PDB file of C-alpha atoms in Angstrom:
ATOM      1  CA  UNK A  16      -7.825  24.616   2.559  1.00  0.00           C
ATOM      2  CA  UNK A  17      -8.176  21.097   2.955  1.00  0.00           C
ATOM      3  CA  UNK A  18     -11.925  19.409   2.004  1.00  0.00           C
ATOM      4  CA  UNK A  19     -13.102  16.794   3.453  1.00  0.00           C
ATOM      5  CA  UNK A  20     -16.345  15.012   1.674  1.00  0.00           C
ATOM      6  CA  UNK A  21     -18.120  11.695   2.069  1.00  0.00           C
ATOM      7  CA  UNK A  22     -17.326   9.681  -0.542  1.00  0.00           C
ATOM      8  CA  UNK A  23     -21.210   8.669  -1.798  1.00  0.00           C
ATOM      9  CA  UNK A  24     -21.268  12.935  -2.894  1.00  0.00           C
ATOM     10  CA  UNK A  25     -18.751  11.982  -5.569  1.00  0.00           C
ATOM     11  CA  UNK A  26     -19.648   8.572  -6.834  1.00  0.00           C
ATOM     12  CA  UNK A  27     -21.006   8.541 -10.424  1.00  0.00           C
ATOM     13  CA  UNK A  28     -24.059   6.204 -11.722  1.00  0.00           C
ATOM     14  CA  UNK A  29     -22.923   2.447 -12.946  1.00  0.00           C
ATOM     15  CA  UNK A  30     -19.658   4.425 -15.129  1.00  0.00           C
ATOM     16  CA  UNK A  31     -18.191   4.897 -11.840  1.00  0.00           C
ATOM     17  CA  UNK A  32     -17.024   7.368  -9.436  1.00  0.00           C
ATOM     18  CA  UNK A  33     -17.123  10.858 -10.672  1.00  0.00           C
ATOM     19  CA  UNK A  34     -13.174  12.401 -10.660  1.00  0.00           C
ATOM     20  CA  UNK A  35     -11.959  14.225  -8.123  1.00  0.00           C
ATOM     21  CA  UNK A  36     -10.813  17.009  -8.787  1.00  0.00           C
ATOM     22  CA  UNK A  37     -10.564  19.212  -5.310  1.00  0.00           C
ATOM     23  CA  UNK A  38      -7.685  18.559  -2.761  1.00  0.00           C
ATOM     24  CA  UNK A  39      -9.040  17.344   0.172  1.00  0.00           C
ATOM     25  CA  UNK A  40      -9.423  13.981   2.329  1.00  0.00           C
ATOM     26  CA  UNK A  41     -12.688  12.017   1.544  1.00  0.00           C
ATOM     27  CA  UNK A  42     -14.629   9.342   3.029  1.00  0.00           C
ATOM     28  CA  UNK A  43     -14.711   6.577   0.963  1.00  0.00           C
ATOM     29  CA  UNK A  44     -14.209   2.382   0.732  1.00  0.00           C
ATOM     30  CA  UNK A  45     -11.138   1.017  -0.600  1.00  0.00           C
ATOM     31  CA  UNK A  46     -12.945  -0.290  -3.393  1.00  0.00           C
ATOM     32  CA  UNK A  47     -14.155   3.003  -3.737  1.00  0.00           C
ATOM     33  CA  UNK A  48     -10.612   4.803  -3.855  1.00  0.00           C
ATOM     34  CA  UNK A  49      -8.902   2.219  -6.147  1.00  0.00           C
ATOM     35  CA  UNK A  50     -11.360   2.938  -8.931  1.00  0.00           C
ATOM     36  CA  UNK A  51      -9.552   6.267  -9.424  1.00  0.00           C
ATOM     37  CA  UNK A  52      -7.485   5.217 -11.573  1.00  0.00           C
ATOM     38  CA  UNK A  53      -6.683   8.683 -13.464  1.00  0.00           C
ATOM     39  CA  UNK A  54      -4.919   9.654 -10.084  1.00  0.00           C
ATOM     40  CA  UNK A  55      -1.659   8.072  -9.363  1.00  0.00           C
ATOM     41  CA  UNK A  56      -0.586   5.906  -6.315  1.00  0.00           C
ATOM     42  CA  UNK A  57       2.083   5.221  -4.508  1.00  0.00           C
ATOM     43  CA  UNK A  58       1.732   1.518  -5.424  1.00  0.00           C
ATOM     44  CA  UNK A  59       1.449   3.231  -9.048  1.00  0.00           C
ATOM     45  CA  UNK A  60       4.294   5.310  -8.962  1.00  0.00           C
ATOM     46  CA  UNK A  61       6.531   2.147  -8.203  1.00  0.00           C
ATOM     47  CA  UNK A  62       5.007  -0.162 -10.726  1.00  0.00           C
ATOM     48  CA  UNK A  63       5.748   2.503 -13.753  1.00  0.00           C
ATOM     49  CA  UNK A  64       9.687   2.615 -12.967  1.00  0.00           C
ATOM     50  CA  UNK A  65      12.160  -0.556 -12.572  1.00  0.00           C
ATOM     51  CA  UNK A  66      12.379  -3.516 -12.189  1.00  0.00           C
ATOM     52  CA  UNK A  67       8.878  -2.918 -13.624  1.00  0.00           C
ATOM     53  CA  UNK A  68       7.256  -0.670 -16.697  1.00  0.00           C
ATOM     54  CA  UNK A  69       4.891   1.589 -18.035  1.00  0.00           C
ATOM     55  CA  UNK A  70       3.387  -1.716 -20.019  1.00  0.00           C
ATOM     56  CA  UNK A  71       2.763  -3.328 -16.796  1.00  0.00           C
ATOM     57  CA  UNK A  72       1.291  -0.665 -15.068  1.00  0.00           C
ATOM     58  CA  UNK A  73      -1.290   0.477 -17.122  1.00  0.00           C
ATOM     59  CA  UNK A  74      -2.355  -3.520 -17.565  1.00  0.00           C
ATOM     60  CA  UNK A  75      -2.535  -3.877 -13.829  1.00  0.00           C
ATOM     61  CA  UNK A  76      -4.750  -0.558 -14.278  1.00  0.00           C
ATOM     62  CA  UNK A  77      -6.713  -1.483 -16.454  1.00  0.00           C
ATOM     63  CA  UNK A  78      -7.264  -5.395 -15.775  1.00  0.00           C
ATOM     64  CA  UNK A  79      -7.071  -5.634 -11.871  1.00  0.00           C
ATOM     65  CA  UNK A  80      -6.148  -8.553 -10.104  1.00  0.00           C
ATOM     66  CA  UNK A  81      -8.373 -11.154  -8.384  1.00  0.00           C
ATOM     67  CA  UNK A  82      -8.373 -11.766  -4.994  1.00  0.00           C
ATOM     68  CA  UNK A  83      -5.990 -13.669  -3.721  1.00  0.00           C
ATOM     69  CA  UNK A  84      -5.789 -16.458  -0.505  1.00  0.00           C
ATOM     70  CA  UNK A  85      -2.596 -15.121   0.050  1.00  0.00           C
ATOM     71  CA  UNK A  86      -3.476 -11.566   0.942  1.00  0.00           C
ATOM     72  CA  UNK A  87      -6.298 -12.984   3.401  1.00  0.00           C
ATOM     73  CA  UNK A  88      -4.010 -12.910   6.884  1.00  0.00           C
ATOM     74  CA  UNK A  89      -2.743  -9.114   5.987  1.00  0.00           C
ATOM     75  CA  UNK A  90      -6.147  -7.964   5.244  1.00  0.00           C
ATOM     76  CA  UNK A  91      -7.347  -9.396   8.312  1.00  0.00           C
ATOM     77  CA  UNK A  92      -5.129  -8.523  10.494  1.00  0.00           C
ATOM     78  CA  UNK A  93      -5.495  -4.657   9.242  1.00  0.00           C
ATOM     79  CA  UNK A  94      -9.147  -5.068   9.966  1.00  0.00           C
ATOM     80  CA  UNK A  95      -8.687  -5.828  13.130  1.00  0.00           C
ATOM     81  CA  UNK A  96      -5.904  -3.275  14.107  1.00  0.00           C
ATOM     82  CA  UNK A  97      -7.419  -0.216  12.533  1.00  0.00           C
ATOM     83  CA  UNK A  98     -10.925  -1.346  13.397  1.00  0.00           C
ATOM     84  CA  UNK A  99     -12.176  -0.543   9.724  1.00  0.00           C
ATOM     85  CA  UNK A 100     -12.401  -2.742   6.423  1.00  0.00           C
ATOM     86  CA  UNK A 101     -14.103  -5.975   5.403  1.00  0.00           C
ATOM     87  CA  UNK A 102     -15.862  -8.504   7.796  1.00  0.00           C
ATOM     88  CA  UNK A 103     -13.784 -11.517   9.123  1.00  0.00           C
ATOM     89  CA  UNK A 104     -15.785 -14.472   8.820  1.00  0.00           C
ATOM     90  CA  UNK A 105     -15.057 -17.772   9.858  1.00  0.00           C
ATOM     91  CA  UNK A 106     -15.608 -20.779   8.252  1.00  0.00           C
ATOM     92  CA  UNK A 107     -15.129 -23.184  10.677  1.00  0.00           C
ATOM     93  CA  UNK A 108     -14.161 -26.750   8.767  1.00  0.00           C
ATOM     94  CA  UNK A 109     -11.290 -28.838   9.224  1.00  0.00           C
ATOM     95  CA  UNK A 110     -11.219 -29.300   5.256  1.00  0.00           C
ATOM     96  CA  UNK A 111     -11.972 -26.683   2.645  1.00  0.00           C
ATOM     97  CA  UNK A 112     -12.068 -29.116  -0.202  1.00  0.00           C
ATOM     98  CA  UNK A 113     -15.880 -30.098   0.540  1.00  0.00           C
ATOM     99  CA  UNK A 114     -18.457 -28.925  -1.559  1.00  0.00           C
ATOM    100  CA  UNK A 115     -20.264 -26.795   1.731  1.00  0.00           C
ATOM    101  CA  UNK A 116     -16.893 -25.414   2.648  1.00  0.00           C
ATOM    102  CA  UNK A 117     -15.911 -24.016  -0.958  1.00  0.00           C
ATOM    103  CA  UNK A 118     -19.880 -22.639  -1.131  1.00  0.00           C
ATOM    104  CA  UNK A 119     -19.718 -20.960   2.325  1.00  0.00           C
ATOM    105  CA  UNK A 120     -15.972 -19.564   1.106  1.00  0.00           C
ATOM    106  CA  UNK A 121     -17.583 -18.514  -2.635  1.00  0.00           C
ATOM    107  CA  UNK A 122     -20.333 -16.890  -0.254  1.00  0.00           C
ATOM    108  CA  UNK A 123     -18.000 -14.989   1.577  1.00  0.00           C
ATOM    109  CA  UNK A 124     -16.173 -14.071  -1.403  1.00  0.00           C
ATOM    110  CA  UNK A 125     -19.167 -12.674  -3.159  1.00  0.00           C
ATOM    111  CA  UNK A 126     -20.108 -10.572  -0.106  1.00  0.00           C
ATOM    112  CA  UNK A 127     -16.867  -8.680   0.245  1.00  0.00           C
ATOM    113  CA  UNK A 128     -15.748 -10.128   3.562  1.00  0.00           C
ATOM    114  CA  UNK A 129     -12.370 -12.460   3.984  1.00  0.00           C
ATOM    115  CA  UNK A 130     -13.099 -16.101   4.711  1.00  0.00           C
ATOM    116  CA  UNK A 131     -10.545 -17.374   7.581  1.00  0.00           C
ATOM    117  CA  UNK A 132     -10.243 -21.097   8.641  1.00  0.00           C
ATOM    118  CA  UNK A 133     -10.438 -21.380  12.558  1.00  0.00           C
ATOM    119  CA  UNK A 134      -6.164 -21.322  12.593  1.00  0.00           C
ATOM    120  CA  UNK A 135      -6.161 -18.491  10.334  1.00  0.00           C
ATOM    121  CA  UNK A 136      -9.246 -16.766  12.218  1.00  0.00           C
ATOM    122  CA  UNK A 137      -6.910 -17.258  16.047  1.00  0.00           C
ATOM    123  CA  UNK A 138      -3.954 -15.566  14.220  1.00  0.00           C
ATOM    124  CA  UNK A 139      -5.257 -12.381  13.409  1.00  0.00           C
ATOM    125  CA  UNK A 140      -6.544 -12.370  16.097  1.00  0.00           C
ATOM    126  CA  UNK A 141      -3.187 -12.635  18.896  1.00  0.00           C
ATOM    127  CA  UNK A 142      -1.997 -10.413  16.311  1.00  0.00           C
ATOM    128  CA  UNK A 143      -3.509  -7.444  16.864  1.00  0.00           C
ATOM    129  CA  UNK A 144      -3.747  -8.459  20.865  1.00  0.00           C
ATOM    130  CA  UNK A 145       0.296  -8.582  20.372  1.00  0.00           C
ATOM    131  CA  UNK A 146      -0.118  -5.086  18.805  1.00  0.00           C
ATOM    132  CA  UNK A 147      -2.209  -3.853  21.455  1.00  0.00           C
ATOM    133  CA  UNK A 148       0.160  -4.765  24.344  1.00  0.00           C
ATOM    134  CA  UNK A 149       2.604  -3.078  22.172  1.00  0.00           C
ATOM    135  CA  UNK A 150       4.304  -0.105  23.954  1.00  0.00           C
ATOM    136  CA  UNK A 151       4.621   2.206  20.859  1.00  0.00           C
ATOM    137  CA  UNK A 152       2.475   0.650  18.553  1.00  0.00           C
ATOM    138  CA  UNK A 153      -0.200   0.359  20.447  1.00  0.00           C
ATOM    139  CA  UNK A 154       0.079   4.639  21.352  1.00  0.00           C
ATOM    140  CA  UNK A 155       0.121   5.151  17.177  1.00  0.00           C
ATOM    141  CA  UNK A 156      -3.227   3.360  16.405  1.00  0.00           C
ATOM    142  CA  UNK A 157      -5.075   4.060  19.655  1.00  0.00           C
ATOM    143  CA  UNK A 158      -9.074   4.616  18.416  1.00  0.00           C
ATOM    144  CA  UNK A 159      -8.728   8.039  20.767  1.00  0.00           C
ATOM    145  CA  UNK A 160      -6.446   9.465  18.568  1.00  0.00           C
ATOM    146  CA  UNK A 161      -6.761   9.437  15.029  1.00  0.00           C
ATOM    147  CA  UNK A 162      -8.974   7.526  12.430  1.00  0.00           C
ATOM    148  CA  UNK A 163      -8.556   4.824   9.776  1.00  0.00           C
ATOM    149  CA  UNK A 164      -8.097   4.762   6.075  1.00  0.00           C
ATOM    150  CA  UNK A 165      -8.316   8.165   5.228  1.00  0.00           C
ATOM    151  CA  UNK A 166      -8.308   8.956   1.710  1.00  0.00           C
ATOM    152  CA  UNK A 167      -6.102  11.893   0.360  1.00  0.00           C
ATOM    153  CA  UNK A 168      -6.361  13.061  -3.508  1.00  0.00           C
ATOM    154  CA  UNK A 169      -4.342  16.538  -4.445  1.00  0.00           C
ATOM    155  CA  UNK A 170      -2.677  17.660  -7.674  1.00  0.00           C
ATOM    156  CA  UNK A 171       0.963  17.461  -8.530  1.00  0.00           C
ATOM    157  CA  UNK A 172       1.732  21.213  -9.066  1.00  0.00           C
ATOM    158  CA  UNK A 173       4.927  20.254 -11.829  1.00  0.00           C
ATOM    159  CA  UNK A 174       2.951  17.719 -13.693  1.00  0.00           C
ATOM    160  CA  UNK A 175      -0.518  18.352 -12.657  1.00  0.00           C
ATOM    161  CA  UNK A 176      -1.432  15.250 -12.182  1.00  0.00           C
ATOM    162  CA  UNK A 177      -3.670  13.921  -9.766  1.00  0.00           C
ATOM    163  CA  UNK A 178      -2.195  12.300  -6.681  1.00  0.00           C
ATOM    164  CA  UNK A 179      -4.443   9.642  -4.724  1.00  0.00           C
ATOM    165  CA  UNK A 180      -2.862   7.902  -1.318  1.00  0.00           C
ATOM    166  CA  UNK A 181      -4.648   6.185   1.565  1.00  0.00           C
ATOM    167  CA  UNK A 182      -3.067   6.183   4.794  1.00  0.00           C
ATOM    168  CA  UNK A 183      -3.420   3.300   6.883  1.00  0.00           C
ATOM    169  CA  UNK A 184      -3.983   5.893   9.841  1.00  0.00           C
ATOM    170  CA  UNK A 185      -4.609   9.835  10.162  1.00  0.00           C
ATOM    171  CA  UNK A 186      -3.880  11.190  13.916  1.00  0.00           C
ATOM    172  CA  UNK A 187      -5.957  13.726  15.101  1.00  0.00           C
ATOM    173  CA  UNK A 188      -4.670  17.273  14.894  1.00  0.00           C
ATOM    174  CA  UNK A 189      -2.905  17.770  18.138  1.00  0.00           C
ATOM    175  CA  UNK A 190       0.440  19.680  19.400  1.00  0.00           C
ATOM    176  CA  UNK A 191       3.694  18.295  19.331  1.00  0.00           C
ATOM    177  CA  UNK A 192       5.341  16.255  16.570  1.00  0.00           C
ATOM    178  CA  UNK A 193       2.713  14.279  14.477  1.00  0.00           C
ATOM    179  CA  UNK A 194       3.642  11.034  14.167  1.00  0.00           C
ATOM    180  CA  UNK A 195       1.417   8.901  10.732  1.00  0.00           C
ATOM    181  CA  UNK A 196       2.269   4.931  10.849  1.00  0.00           C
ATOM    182  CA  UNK A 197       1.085   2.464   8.411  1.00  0.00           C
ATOM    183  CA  UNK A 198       0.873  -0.849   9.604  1.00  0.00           C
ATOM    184  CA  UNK A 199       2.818  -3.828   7.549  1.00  0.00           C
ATOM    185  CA  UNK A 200       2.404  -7.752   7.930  1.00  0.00           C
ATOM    186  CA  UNK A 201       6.034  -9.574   7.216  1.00  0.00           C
ATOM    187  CA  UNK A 202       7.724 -12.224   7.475  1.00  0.00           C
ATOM    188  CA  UNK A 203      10.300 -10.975   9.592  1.00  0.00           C
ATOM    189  CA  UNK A 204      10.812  -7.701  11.748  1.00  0.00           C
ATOM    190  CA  UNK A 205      14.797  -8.363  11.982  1.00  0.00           C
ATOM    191  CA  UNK A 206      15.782  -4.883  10.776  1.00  0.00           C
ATOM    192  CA  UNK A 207      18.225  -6.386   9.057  1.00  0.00           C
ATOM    193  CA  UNK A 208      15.403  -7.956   6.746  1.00  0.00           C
ATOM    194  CA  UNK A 209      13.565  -4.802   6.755  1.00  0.00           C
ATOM    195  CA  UNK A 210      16.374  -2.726   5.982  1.00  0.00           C
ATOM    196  CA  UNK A 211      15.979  -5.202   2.542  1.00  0.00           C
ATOM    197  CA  UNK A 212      12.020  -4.561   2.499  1.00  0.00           C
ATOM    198  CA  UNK A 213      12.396  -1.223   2.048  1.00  0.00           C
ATOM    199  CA  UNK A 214      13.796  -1.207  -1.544  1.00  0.00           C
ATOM    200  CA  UNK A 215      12.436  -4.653  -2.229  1.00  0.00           C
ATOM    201  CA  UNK A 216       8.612  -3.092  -1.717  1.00  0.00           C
ATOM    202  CA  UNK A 217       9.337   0.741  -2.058  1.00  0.00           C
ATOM    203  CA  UNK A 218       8.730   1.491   1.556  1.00  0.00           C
ATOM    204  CA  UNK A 219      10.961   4.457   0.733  1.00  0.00           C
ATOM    205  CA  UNK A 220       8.782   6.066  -1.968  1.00  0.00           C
ATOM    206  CA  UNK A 221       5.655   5.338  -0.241  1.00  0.00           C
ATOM    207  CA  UNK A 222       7.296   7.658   3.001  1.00  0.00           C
ATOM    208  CA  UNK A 223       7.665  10.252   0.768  1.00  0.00           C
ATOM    209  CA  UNK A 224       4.878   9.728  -1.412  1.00  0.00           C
ATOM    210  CA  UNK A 225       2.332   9.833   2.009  1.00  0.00           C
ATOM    211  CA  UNK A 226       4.359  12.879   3.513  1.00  0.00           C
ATOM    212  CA  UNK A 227       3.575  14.755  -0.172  1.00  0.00           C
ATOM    213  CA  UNK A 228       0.079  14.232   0.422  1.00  0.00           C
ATOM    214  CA  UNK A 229      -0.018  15.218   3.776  1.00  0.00           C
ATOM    215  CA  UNK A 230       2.002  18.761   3.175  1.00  0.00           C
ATOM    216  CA  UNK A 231      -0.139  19.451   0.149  1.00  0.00           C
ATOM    217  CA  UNK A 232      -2.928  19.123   2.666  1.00  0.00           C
ATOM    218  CA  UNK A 233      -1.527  21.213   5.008  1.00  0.00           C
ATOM    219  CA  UNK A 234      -2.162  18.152   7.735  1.00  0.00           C
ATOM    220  CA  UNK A 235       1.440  17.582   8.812  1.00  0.00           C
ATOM    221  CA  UNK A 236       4.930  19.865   8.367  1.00  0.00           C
ATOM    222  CA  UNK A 237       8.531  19.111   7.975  1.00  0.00           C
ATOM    223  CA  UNK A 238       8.743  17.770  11.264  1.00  0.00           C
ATOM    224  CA  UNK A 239       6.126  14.970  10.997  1.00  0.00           C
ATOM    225  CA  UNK A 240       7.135  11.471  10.875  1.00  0.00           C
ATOM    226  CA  UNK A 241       5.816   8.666   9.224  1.00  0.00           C
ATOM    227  CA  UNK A 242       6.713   5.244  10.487  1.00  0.00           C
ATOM    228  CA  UNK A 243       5.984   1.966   9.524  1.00  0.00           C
ATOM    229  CA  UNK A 244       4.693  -0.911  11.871  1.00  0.00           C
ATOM    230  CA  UNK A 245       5.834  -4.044  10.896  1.00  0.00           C
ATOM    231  CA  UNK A 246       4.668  -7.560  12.471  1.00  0.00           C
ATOM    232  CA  UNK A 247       5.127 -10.943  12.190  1.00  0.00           C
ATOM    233  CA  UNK A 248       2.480 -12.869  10.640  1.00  0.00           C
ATOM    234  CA  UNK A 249       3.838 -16.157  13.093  1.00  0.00           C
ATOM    235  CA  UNK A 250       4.115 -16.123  17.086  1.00  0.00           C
ATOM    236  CA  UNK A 251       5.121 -14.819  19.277  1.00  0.00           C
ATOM    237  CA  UNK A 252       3.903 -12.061  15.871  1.00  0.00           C
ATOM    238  CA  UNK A 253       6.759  -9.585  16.890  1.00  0.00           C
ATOM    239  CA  UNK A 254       6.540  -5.889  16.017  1.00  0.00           C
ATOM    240  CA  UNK A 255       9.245  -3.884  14.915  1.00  0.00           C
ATOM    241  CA  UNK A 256       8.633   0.234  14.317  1.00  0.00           C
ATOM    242  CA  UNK A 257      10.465   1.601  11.770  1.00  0.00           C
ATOM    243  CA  UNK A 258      11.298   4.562  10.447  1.00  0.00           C
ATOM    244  CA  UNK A 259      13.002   5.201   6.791  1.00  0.00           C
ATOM    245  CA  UNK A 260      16.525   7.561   7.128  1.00  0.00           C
ATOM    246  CA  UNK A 261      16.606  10.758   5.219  1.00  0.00           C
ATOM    247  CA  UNK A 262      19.100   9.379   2.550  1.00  0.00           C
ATOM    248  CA  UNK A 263      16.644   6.821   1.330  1.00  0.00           C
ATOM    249  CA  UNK A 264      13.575   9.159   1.903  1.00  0.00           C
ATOM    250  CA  UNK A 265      15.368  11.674  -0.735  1.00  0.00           C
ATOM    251  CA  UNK A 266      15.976   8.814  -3.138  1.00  0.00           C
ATOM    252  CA  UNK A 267      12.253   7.925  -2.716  1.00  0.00           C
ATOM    253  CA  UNK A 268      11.221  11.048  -3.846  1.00  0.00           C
ATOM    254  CA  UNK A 269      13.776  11.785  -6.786  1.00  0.00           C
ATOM    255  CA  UNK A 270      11.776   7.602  -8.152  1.00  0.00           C
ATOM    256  CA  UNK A 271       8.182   8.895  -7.218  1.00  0.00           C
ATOM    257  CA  UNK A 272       9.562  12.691  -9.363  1.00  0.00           C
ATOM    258  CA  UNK A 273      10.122  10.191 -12.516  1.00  0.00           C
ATOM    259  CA  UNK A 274       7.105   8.072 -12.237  1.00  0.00           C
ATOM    260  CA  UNK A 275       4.651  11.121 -12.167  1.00  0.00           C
ATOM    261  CA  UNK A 276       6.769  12.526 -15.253  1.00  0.00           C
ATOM    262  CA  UNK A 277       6.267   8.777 -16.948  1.00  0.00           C
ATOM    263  CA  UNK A 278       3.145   8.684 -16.089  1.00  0.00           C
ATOM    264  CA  UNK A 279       1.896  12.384 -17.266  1.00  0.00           C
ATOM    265  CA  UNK A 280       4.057  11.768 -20.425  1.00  0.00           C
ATOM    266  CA  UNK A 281       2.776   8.143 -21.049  1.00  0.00           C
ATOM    267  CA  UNK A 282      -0.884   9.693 -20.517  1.00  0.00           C
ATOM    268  CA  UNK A 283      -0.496  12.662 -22.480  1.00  0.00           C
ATOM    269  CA  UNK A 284       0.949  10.203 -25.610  1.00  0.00           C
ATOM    270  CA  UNK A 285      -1.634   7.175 -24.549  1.00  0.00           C
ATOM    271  CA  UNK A 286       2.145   5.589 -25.372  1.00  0.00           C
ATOM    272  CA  UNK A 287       2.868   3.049 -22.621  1.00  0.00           C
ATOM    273  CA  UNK A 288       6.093   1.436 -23.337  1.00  0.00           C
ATOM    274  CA  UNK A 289       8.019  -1.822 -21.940  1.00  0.00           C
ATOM    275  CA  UNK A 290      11.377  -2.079 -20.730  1.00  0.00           C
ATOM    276  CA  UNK A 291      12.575  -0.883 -23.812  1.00  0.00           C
ATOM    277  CA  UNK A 292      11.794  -0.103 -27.547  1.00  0.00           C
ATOM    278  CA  UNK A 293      15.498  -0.534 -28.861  1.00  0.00           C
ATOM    279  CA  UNK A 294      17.567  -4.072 -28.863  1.00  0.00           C
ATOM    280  CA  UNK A 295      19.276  -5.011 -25.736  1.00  0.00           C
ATOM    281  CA  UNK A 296      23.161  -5.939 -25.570  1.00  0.00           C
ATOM    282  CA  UNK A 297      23.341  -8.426 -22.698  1.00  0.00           C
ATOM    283  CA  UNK A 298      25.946 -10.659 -21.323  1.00  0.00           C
ATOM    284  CA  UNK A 299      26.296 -13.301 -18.930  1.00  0.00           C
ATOM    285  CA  UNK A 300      26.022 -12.515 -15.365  1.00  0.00           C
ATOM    286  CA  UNK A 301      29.333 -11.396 -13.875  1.00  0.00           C
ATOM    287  CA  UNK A 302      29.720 -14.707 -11.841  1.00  0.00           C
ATOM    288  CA  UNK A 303      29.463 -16.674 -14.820  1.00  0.00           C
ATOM    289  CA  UNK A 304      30.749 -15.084 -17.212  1.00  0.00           C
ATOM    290  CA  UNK A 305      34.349 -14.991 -14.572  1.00  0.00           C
ATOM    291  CA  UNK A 306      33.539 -18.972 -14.301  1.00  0.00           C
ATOM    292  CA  UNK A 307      33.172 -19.847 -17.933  1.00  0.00           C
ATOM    293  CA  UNK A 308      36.240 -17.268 -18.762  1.00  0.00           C
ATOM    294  CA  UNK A 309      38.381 -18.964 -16.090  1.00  0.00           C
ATOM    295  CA  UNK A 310      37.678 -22.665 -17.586  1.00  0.00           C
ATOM    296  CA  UNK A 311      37.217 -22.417 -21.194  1.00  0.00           C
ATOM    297  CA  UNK A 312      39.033 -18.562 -22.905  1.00  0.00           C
TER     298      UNK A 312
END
């Protein structure tokens, strides 16, 4: 049976939100959802395994990032495509450098919402009008249909540990094949390059990471899809829908299998280890090592 709770039922005094420990989809703010830390993420699952480690992940965890500038056009642009998140505000000076400029941006800051010059404030704008006028994407994130940033949280059943993910966009229950996207900001939509995104960003173990959550909810079956939307974040901000093969969906689960074993073996031993505890043998990269072999052995 799948729950579904507002999130202000489960947050905790000043400690911080109570656990969850019921399955379900809740209600709740991203801020909200990433203070869960004892559940695992998708994002999490890829941090704990290579090119990254346990090390890293549980000081990302446990030290979280600022915000950054350069996350401001994807935020925004999310905002305005799923119609849910922080308020856009602009802050309409042709320099940033002056003292009322960096105090309206602080201001901004401190209140949660994403400061956008007037440029910055235009382009997230045409981009989600691009998306809209979109033949496909604009079906996937119609406001009729579905609603944003759901929050999922179930238990692994081999591990038992607890499983967080937050899609993007939950379609209402409906006949036919249910189709979940998540919406991406690029660089490129080439399929080519996002054929490269997908193992450079996980894209692979977040499809099968998302589709967990959403069978151990009973919300979708095997025949759901989950696609990813991908824009530019430059005109004429092209869209590209994507969908991961079955090949690299299977390797995506077999990572996501390891990282919840890391990660309920690194808990379980409070043990959270680098790249690795013994000495590493290295040699030169293969092209140089053929170079320097070829002009000086």
């Amino acid at each position: 049976m799948t729950t579904v709770a507002q999130a202000g039922a489960l947050e905790a005094p000043a400690a911080g939100p109570a656990p969850i420990t019921e399955p379900g989809i809740y209600e709740m703010t991203n801020e909200t959802y990433h203070s869960h830390r004892y559940a695992l993420s998708s994002s999490g699952a890829r941090k704990l395994l290579p090119p990254s480690c346990p090390a890293i992940f549980r000081y990302e965890q446990d030290n979280p990032q600022p915000v950054k500038k350069v996350w401001d056009i994807g935020n925004a642009a999310h905002k305005l495509v799923l119609g849910n998140g922080p308020e856009l505000r602009l802050v309409d000076y042709e320099r940033w450098d002056t003292k009322v400029a960096k105090a309206e941006v602080a201001e901004a800051r401190a209140a949660g919402a994403i400061p956008l010059k007037r440029a910055e404030y235009d382009q997230v704008h045409d981009m989600a009008d691009a998306l809209r006028r979109h033949p496909v994407a604009s079906l996937l994130f119609d406001p009729e249909h579905g609603k944003p940033e759901q929050s999922l949280f179930w238990r692994d059943e081999k591990t038992g540990v607890m499983r967080r993910a937050r899609l993007d966009w939950l379609p209402n229950p409906r006949s036919g094949r249910l189709i979940i996207p998540d919406y991406k900001t690029c660089r490129s939509a080439n399929p080519e390059k996002l054929e490269k995104d997908i193992e450079e960003y996980g894209y692979h173990q977040q499809d099968d990471w998302y589709r967990s959550a959403c069978h151990a909810l009973d919300i979708a079956d095997d025949q759901a899809a989950f696609v990813f939307v991908c824009q530019e974040k430059a005109a004429p901000y092209v869209i590209t829908v994507i969908e991961v093969n079955a090949t690299a969906r299977r390797i995506g689960a077999a990572r996501n299998r390891r990282a919840l074993e890391t990660f309920a073996h690194c808990t379980a031993t409070g043990y959270w280890p680098g790249y690795s505890d013994d000495v590493v043998p290295l040699s030169l990269p293969g092209w140089a090592e053929t170079r320097d072999s070829l002009e000086y052995l």
